[in-house]
Coordinates of C-alpha atoms in Angstrom, one line a residue:
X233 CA 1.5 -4.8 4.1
X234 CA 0.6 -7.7 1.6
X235 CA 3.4 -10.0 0.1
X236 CA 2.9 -9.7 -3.5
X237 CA 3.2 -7.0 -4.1
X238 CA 4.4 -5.8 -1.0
X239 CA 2.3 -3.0 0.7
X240 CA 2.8 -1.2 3.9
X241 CA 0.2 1.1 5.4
X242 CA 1.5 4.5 4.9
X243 CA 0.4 8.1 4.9
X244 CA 0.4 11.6 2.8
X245 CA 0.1 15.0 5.0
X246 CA -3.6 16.3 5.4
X247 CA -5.1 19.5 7.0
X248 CA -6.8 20.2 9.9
X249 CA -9.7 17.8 10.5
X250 CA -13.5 19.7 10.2
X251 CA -16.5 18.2 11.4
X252 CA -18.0 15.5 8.9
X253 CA -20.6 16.7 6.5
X254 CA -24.0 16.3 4.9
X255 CA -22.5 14.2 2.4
X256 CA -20.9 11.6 4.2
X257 CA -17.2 10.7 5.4
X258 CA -15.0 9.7 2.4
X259 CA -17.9 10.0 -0.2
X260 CA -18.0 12.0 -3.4
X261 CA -20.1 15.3 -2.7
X262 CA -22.5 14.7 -5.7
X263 CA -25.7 13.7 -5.6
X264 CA -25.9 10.9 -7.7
X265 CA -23.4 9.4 -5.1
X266 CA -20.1 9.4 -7.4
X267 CA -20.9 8.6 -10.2
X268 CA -20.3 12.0 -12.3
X269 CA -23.2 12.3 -14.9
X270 CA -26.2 12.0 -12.6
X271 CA -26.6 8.7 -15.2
X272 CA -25.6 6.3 -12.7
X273 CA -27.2 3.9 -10.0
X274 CA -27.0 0.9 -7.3
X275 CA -26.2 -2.7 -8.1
X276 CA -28.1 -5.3 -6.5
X277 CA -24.8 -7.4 -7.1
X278 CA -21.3 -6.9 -8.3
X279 CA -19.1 -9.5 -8.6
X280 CA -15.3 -8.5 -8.1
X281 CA -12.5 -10.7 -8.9
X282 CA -8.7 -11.1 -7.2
X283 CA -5.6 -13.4 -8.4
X284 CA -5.5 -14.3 -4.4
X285 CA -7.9 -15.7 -2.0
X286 CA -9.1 -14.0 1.2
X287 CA -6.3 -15.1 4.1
X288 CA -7.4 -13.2 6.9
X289 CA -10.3 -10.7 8.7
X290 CA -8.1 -9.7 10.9
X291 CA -7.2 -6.0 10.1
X292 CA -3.9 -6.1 12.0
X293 CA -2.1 -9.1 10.5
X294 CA -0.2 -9.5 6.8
X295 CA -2.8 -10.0 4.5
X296 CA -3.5 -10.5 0.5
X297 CA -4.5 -7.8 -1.8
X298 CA -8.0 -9.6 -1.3
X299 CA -7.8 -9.6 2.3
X300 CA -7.4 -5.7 2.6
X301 CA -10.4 -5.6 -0.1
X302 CA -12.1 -7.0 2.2
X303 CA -11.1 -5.2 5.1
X304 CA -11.3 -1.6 3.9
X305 CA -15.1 -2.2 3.6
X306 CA -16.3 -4.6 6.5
X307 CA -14.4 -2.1 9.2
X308 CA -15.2 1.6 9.7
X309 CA -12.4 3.8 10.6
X310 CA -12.6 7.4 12.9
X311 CA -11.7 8.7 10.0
X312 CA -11.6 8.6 5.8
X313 CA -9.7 9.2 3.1
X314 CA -12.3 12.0 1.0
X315 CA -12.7 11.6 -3.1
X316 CA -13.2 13.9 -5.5
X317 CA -15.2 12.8 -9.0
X318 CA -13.2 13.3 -12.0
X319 CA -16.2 12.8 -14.1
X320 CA -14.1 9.5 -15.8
X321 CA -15.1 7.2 -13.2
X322 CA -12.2 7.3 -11.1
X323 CA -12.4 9.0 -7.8
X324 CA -9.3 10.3 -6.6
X325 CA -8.4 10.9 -3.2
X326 CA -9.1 14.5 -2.5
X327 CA -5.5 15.2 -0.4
X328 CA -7.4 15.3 3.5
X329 CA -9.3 13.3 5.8
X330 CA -12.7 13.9 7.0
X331 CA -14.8 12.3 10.0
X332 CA -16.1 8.7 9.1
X333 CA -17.2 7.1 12.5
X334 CA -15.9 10.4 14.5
X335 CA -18.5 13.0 14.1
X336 CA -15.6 15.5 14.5
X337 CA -11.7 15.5 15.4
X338 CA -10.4 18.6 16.7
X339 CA -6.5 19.1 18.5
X340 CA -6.2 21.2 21.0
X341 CA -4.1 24.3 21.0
X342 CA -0.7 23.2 22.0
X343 CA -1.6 20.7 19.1
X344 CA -0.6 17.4 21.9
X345 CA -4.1 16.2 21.8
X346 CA -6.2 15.0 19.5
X347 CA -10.5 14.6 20.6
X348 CA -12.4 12.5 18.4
X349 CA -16.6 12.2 19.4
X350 CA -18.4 9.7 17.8
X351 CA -21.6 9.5 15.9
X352 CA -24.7 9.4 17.5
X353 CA -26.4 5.8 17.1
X354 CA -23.1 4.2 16.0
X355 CA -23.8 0.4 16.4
X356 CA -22.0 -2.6 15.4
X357 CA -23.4 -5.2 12.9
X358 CA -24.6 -7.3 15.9
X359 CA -26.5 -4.4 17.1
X360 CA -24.0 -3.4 20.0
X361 CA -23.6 0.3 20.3
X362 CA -20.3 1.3 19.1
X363 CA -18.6 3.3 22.1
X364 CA -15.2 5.1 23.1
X365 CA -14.0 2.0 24.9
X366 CA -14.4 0.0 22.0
X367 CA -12.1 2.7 20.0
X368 CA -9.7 2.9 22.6
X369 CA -9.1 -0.9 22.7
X370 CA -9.1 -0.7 19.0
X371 CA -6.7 1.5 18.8
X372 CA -4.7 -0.4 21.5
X373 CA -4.6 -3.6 20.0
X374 CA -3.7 -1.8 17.2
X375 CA -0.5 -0.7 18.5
X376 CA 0.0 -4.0 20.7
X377 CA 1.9 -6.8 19.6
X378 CA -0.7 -8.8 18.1
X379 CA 0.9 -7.9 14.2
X380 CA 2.7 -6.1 12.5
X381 CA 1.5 -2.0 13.1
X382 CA 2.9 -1.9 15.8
X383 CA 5.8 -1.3 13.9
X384 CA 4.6 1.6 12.5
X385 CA 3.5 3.0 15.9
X386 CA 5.7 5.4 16.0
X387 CA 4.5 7.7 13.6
X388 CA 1.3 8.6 15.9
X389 CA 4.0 9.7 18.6
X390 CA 2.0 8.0 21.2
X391 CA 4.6 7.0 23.7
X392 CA 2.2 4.7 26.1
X393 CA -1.2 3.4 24.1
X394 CA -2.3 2.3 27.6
X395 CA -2.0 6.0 29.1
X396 CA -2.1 8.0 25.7
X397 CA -5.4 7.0 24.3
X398 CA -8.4 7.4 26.5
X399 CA -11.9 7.3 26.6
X400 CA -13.4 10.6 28.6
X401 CA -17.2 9.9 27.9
X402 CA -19.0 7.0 25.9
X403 CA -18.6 8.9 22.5
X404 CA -15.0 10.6 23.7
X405 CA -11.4 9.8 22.8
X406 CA -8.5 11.5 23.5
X407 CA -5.5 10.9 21.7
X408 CA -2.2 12.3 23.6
X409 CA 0.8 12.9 21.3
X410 CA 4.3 13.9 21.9
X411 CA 4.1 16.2 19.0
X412 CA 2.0 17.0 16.2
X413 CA 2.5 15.7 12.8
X414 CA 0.0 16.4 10.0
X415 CA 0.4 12.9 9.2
X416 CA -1.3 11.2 12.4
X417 CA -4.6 12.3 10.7
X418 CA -3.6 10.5 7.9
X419 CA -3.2 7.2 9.5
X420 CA -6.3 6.7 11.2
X421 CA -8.0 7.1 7.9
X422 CA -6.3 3.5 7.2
X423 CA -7.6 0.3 7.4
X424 CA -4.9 -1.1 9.9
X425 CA -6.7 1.4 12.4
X426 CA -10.2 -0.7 12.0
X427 CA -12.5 -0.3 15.0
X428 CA -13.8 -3.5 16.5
X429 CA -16.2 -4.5 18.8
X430 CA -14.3 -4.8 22.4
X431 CA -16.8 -7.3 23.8
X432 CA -17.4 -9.9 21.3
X433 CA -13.8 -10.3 20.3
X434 CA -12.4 -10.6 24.2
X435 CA -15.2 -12.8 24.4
X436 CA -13.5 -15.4 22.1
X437 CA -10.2 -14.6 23.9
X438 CA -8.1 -16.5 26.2
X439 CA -4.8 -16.9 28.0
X440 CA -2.7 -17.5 25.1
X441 CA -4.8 -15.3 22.7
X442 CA -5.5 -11.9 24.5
X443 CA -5.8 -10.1 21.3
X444 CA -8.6 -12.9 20.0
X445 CA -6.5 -13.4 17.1
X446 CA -7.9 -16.7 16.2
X447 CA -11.4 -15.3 16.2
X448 CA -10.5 -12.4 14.0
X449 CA -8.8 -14.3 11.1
X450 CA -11.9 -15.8 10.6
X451 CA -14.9 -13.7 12.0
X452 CA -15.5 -9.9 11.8
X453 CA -16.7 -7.9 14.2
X454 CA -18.2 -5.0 11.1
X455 CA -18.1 -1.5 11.6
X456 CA -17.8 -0.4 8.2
X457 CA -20.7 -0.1 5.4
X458 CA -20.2 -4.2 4.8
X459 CA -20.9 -7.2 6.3
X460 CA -19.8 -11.1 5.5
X461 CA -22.8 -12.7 4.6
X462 CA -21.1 -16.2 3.1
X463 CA -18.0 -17.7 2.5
X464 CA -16.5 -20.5 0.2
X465 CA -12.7 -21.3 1.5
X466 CA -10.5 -20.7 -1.4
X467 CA -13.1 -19.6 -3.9
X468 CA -15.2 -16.5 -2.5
X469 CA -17.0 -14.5 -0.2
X470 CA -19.9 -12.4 -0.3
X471 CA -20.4 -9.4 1.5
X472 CA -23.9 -7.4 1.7
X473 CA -24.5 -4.1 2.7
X474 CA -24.5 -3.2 6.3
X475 CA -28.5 -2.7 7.6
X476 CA -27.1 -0.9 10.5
X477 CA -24.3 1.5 8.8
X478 CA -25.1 5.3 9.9
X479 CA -21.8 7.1 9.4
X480 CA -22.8 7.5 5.8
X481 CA -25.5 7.1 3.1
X482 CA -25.1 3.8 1.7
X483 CA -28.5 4.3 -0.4
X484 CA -26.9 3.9 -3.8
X485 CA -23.9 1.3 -3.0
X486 CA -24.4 -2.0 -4.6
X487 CA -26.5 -4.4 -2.4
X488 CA -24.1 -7.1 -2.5
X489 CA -20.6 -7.7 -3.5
X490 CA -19.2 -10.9 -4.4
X491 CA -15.2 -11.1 -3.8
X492 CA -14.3 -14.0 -6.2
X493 CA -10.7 -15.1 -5.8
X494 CA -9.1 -16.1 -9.7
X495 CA -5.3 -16.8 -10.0
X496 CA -5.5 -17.5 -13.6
X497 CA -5.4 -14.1 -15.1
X498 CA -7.0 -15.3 -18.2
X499 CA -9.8 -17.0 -16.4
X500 CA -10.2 -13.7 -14.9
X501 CA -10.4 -12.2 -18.4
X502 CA -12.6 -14.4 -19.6
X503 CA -15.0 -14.5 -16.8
X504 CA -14.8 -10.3 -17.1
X505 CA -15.8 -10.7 -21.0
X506 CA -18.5 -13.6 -20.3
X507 CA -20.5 -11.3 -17.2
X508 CA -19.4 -13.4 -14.5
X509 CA -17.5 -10.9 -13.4
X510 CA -17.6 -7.2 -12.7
X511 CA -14.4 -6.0 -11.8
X512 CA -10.8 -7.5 -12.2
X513 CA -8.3 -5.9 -9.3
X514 CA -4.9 -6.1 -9.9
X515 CA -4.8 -7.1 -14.1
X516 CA -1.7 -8.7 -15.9
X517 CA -0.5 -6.0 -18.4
X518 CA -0.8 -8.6 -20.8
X519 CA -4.7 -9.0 -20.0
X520 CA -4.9 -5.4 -19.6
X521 CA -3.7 -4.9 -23.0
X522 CA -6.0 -7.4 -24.5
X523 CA -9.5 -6.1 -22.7
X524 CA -8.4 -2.6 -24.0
X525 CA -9.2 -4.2 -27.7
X526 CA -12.6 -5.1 -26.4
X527 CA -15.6 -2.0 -26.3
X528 CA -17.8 -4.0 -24.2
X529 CA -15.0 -3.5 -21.6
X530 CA -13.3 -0.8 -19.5
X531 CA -9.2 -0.3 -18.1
X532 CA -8.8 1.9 -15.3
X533 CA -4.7 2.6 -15.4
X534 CA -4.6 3.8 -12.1
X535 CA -1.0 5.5 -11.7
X536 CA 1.0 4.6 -8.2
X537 CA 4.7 4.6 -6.7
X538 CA 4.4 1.5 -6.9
X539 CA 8.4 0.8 -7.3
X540 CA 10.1 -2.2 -8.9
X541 CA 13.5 -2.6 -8.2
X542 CA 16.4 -5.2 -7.8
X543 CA 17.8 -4.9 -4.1
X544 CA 21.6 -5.6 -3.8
X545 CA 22.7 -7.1 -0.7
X546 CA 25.2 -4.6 1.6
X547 CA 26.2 -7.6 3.2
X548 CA 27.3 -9.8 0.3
X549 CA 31.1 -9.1 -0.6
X550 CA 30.7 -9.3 -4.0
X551 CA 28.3 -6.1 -4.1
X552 CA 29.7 -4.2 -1.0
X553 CA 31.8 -1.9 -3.8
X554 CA 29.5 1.0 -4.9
X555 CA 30.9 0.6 -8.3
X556 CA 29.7 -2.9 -8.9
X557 CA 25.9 -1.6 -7.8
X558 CA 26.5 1.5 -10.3
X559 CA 27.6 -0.8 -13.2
X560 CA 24.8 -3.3 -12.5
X561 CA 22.3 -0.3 -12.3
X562 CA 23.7 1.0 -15.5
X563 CA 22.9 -2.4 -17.3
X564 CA 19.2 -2.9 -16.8
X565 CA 17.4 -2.4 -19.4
X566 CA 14.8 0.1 -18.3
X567 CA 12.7 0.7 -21.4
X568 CA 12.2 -2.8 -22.5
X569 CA 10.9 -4.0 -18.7
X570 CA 8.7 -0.4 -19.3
X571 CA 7.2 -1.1 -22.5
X572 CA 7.8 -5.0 -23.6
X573 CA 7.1 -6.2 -19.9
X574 CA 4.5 -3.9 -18.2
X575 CA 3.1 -3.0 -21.9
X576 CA 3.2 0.7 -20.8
X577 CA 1.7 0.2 -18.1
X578 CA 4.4 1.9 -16.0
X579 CA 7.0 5.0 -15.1
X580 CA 9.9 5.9 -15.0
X581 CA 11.5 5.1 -11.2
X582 CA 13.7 7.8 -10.3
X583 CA 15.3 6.4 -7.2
X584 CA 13.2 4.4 -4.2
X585 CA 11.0 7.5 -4.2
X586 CA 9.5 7.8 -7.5
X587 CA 6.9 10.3 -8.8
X588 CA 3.8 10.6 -8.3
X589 CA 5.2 9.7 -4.8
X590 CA 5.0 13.6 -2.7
X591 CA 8.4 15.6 -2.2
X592 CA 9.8 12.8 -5.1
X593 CA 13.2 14.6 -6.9
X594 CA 11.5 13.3 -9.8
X595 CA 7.9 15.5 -10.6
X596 CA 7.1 14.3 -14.4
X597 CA 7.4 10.0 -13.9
X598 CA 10.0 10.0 -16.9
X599 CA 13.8 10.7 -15.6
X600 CA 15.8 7.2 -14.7
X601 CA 18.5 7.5 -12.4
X602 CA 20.8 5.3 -14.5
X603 CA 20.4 5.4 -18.1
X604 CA 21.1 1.8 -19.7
X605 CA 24.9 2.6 -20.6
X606 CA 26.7 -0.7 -21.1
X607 CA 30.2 1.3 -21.9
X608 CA 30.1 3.1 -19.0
X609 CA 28.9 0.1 -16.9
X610 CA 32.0 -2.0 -18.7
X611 CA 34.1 0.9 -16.5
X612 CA 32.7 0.6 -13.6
X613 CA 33.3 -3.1 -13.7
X614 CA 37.0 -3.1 -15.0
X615 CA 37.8 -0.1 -12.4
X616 CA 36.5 -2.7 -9.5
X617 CA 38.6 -5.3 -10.8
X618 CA 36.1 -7.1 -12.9
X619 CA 36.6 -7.9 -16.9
X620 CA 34.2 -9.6 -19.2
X621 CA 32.5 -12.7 -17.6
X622 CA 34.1 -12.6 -14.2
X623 CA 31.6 -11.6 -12.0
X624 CA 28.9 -14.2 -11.3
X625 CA 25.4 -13.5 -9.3
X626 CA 22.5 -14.8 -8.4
X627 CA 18.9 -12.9 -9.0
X628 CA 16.0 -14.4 -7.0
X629 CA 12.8 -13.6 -8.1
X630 CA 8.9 -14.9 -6.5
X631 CA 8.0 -17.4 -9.2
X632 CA 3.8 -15.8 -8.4
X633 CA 4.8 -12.4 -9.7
X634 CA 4.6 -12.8 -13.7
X635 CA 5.7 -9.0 -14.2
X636 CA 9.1 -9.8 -11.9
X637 CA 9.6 -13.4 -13.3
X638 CA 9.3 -11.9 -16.9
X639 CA 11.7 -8.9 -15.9
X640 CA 14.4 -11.4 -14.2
X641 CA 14.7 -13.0 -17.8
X642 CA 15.2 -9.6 -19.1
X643 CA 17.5 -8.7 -16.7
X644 CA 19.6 -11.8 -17.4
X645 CA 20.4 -11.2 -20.9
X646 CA 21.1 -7.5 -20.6
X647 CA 23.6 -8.3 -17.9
X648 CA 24.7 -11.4 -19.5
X649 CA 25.6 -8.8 -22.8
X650 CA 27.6 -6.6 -20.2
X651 CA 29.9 -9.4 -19.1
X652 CA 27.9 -9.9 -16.4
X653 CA 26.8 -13.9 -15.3
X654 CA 23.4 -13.8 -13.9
X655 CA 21.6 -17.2 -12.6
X656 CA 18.1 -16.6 -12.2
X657 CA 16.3 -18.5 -8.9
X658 CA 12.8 -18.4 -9.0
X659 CA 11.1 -19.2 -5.7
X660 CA 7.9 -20.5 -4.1
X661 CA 6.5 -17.4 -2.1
X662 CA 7.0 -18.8 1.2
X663 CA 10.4 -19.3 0.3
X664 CA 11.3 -15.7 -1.4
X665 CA 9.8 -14.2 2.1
X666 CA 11.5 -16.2 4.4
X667 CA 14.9 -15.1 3.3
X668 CA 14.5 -11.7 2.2
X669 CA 17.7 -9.7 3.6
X670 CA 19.8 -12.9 2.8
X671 CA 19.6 -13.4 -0.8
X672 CA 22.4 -11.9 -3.0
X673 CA 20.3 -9.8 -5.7
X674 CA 16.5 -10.2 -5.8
X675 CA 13.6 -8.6 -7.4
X676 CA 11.0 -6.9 -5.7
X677 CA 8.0 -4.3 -5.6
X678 CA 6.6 -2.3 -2.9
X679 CA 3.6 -0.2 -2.1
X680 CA 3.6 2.6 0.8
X681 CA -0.1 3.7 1.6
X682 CA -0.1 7.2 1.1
X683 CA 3.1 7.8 -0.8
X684 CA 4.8 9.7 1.4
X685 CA 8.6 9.8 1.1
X686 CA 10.0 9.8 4.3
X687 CA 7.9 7.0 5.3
X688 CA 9.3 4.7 2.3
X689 CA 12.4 5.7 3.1
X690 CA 12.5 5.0 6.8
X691 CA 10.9 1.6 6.5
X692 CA 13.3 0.4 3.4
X693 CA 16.3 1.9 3.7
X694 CA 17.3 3.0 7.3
X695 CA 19.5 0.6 9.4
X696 CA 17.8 -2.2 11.3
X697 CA 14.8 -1.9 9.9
X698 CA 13.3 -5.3 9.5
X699 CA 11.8 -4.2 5.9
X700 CA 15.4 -3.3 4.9
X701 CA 16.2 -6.4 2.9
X702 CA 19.0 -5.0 1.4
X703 CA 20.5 -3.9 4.8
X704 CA 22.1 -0.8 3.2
X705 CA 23.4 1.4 5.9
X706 CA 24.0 4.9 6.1
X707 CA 24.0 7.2 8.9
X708 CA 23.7 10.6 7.2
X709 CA 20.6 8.8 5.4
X710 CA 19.2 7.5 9.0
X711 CA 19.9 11.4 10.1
X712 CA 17.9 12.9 7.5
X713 CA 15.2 10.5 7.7
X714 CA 14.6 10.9 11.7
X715 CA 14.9 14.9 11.4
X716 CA 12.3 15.0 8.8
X717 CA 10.2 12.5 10.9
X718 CA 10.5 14.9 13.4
X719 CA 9.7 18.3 12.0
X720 CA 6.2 19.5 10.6
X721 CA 7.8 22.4 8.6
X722 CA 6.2 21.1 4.8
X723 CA 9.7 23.1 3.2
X724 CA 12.1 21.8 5.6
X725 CA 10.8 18.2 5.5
X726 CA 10.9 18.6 1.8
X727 CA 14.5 19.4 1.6
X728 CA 15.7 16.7 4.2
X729 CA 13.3 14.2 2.1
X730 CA 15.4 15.1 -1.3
X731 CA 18.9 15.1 0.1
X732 CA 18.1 11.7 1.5
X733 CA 16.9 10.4 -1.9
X734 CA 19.8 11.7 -3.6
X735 CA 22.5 10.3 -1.5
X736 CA 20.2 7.0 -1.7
X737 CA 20.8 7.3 -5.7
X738 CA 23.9 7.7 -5.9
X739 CA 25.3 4.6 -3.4
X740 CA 22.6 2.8 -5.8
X741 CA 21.4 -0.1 -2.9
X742 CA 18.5 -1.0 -5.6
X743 CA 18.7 -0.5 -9.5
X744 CA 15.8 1.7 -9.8
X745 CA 13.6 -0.3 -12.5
X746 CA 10.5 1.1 -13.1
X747 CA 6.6 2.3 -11.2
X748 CA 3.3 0.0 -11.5
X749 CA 0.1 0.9 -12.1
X750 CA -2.7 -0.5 -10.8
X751 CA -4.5 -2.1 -13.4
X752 CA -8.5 -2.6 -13.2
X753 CA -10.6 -4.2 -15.9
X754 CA -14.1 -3.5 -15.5
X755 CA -17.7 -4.5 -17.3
X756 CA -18.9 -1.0 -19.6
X757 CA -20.8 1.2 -17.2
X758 CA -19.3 0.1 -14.0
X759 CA -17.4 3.1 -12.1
X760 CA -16.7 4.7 -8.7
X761 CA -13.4 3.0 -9.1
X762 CA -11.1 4.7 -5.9
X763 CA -7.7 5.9 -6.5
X764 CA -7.0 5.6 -3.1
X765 CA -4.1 6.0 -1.2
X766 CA -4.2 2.4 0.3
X767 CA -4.8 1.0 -3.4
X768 CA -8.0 -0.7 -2.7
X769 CA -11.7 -0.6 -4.2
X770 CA -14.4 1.3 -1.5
X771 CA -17.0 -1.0 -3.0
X772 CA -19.7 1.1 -1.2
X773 CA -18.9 4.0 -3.8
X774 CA -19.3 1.1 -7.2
X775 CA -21.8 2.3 -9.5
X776 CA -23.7 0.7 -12.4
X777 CA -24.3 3.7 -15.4
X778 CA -27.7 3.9 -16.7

């Protein structure tokens, strides 16, 4: 999960796991390697830009949309996401997993245990072989309470990481589950499931630091088709490809990537139209609008659930009536923040699971739960005991996000029209973050990897969980959510999923604003540009056209 916006690693249902093919785990099955056209071929450098610096290596810790860049390509997974080549270079994930590291992963018949064998000749990027006890401690860790996936945990229904996961030979694991769930496939595709080298990191440990924490935010231990070659604090890193990556054919992946942090987005711009730059992840819509007037240049709108919304605080008195959170949802004003904010470069958000986001009520991206309807929001407000300028709120926004800041000044003055007194507070990041689930009305956006929506819903909007900033609470909602958690009928868990979202709509805990794509500008020619389900770039599939 990364703060801006905020991302938590997720999952979307997958089929049984096969043994990994010719073609490489996770790779486009063409044989110019991705690129579509045959017309394509390697880099001997790309240089790809981010508004954030890298603030951690450590794959289980919070981390910036740089940081996971990084991550999803310096650490190899048992598993990974496949792509299929749309011949627009994008490649979109393909809806299943397929062995990356594991050379197969098969469950057993009572569907309780999962075996995953490794590739032959596995070694890490110091040379050490990569072996089953280095997986299970991975996968430990993982699970232990050294960040934050622990907290996701649950959704591998492992009861005891110490007992469940197991190494039976030096390529063997075992994975013991309570249950199957298509989803546990899913998971271990994702970067927060990294495999690390057991030895060099306890090696760096101590007393206080079991986990080698301080080692890992700082050193890697690579299992994944990159390396960290160099590093400039607060400016860039470059990463080259791994000598001694078998689990797939990195012969046409650029050679060396150079992960160039740029908060100005119009440096970033600039820098994209000069050649300094390859690739811009994560564009402004205003810059994204702009680079779409030049030729020399390329936008890859990639479309997400990526869900904007102002959170209304259960516990504030002043919002605890469901008609004040109706009227205030009635008064945003959803297709300016759509098209004079984001540019276009958004959906529709119908309720906190929004298309394209699977089992979503909403399957086109255009309906809006609550129409901008400032009479009927006028009724709302005099049938809760509030007439023309009498109700007063604050709105806190993180001062970082330009898209939020600009919508909180929207916000204001359509509110402000409906008799409603909004003070805007912008704040410093580490300020916004420490009191989230205390402020009074604040605007946010969040990510789940995989876009599944029983996930999203469990982690924002079930009681006590520490992502629930708004602290609604509802215990038909909770009870909905856990029996879909629990089931693995696709039609049932679908049905559970939608009741949930509807009674989620209409207590209105968020005004539903609007989706945001993720925006990447690229240099003419460059593509292999993933649509993943974590959001990030597998630079190993980057390719130059001819």
């Amino acid at each position: 999960m990364a703060h801006r916006s905020r991302t938590l690693g997720a999952l979307a249902a997958s089929g049984l796991i096969l043994a990994a093919t010719a073609c490489g785990g996770g790779a486009a099955s063409d044989d110019d390697g991705g690129g579509g056209d045959g017309g394509s071929a390697a880099a001997d450098e790309l240089v790809v830009a981010y508004s954030q610096d890298i603030d951690t290596l450590d794959p289980h810790q919070f981390k910036t949309d740089a940081g996971y860049g990084v991550g999803g390509n310096i650490y190899g997974t048992l598993l990974q996401e496949s792509y299929t080549d749309g011949g627009d270079g994008v490649l979109s994930y393909a809806g299943e997993s397929a062995p990356f590291l594991a050379e197969s992963a098969t469950w057993d018949d009572a569907q309780t245990t999962l075996t995953f064998v490794l590739k032959d000749g596995l070694t890490f990027a110091g040379g050490e072989p990569v072996t089953s006890e280095d997986v299970v401690w991975s996968l430990q860790r993982a699970l232990s309470d050294v960040g934050y996936v622990q907290a996701i945990g649950q959704w591998l229904n492992v009861t005891d990481p110490a007992t469940d996961i197991v190494a039976t030979d030096e390529r063997t694991v075992q994975l013991h589950v309570t249950h199957y769930s298509p989803l546990i496939e899913q998971f271990l595709a994702f970067q927060i499931f990294a495999i690390l080298d057991k030895s060099a990191v306890e090696a760096q440990a101590g007393p206080d630091d079991p986990w080698g924490a301080v080692y890992l935010a700082d050193e890697a231990t690579a299992s994944g088709p990159y390396v960290v070659e160099s590093r400039v604090p607060g400016q860039s890193m470059t990463l080259t490809k791994n000598p001694d990556f078998t689990a797939a054919d990195l012969a046409d992946a650029p050679e060396r990537i150079v992960v160039q942090s740029m908060p100005d987005p119009q440096q970033a711009f600039l820098a994209l139209q000069n050649g300094a730059v390859d690739v811009i992840f994560g564009m402004t819509p205003d810059t994204a609008q702009a680079l779409e007037q030049d030729p020399g240049l390329r936008l890859y709108d990639l479309e997400y659930s990526l869900v904007a919304y102002v959170g209304f605080n259960y516990e504030d008195p002043a919002l605890q009536d469901v008609r004040i959170r109706q009227a205030l949802s009635y008064l945003m004003p959803y297709d300016a923040l759509r098209e004079d904010v984001m540019k276009g470069y958004a959906g529709a958000a119908y309720g906190a699971v929004p298309y394209p986001m699977r089992d979503a009520l909403d399957e086109s991206g255009e309906k809006v739960a609550y129409p901008t309807d400032v009479e009927k929001a006028k009724e709302l407000l005099a049938e809760a005991g509030y007439g023309p300028g009498e109700l007063s709120l604050t709105l806190s926004v993180p001062a970082t996000d330009e898209a939020l800041s600009q919508s909180a000044v929207f916000i204001q003055s359509a509110l402000q029209e409906g008799g409603v007194n909004i003070e805007v507070n912008e704040m410093s990041d580490a300020d916004y973050n420490e009191n989230l689930g205390s402020m009074q009305m604040f605007l946010d956006s969040w990510y789940s990897w995989g876009q599944d929506s029983v996930y999203q819903m469990f982690f924002l909007l079930t009681s006590g969980v520490f992502t629930n900033y708004t602290n609604y609470s509802n215990a038909e909602v909770d009870e909905l959510v856990r029996q879909a958690m629990a089931t693995t009928d696709p039609d049932e868990r679908r049905e559970l999923s939608q009741q949930a979202q509807q009674l989620i709509i209409d207590e209105a805990p968020w005004a539903f604003l609007f989706t945001r794509d993720y925006l990447v500008g690229a240099s003419e020619g460059v593509e292999g540009i993933t649509h993943s389900n974590d959001a990030n770039l597998r630079f190993d599939q980057l390719r130059v056209a001819n």
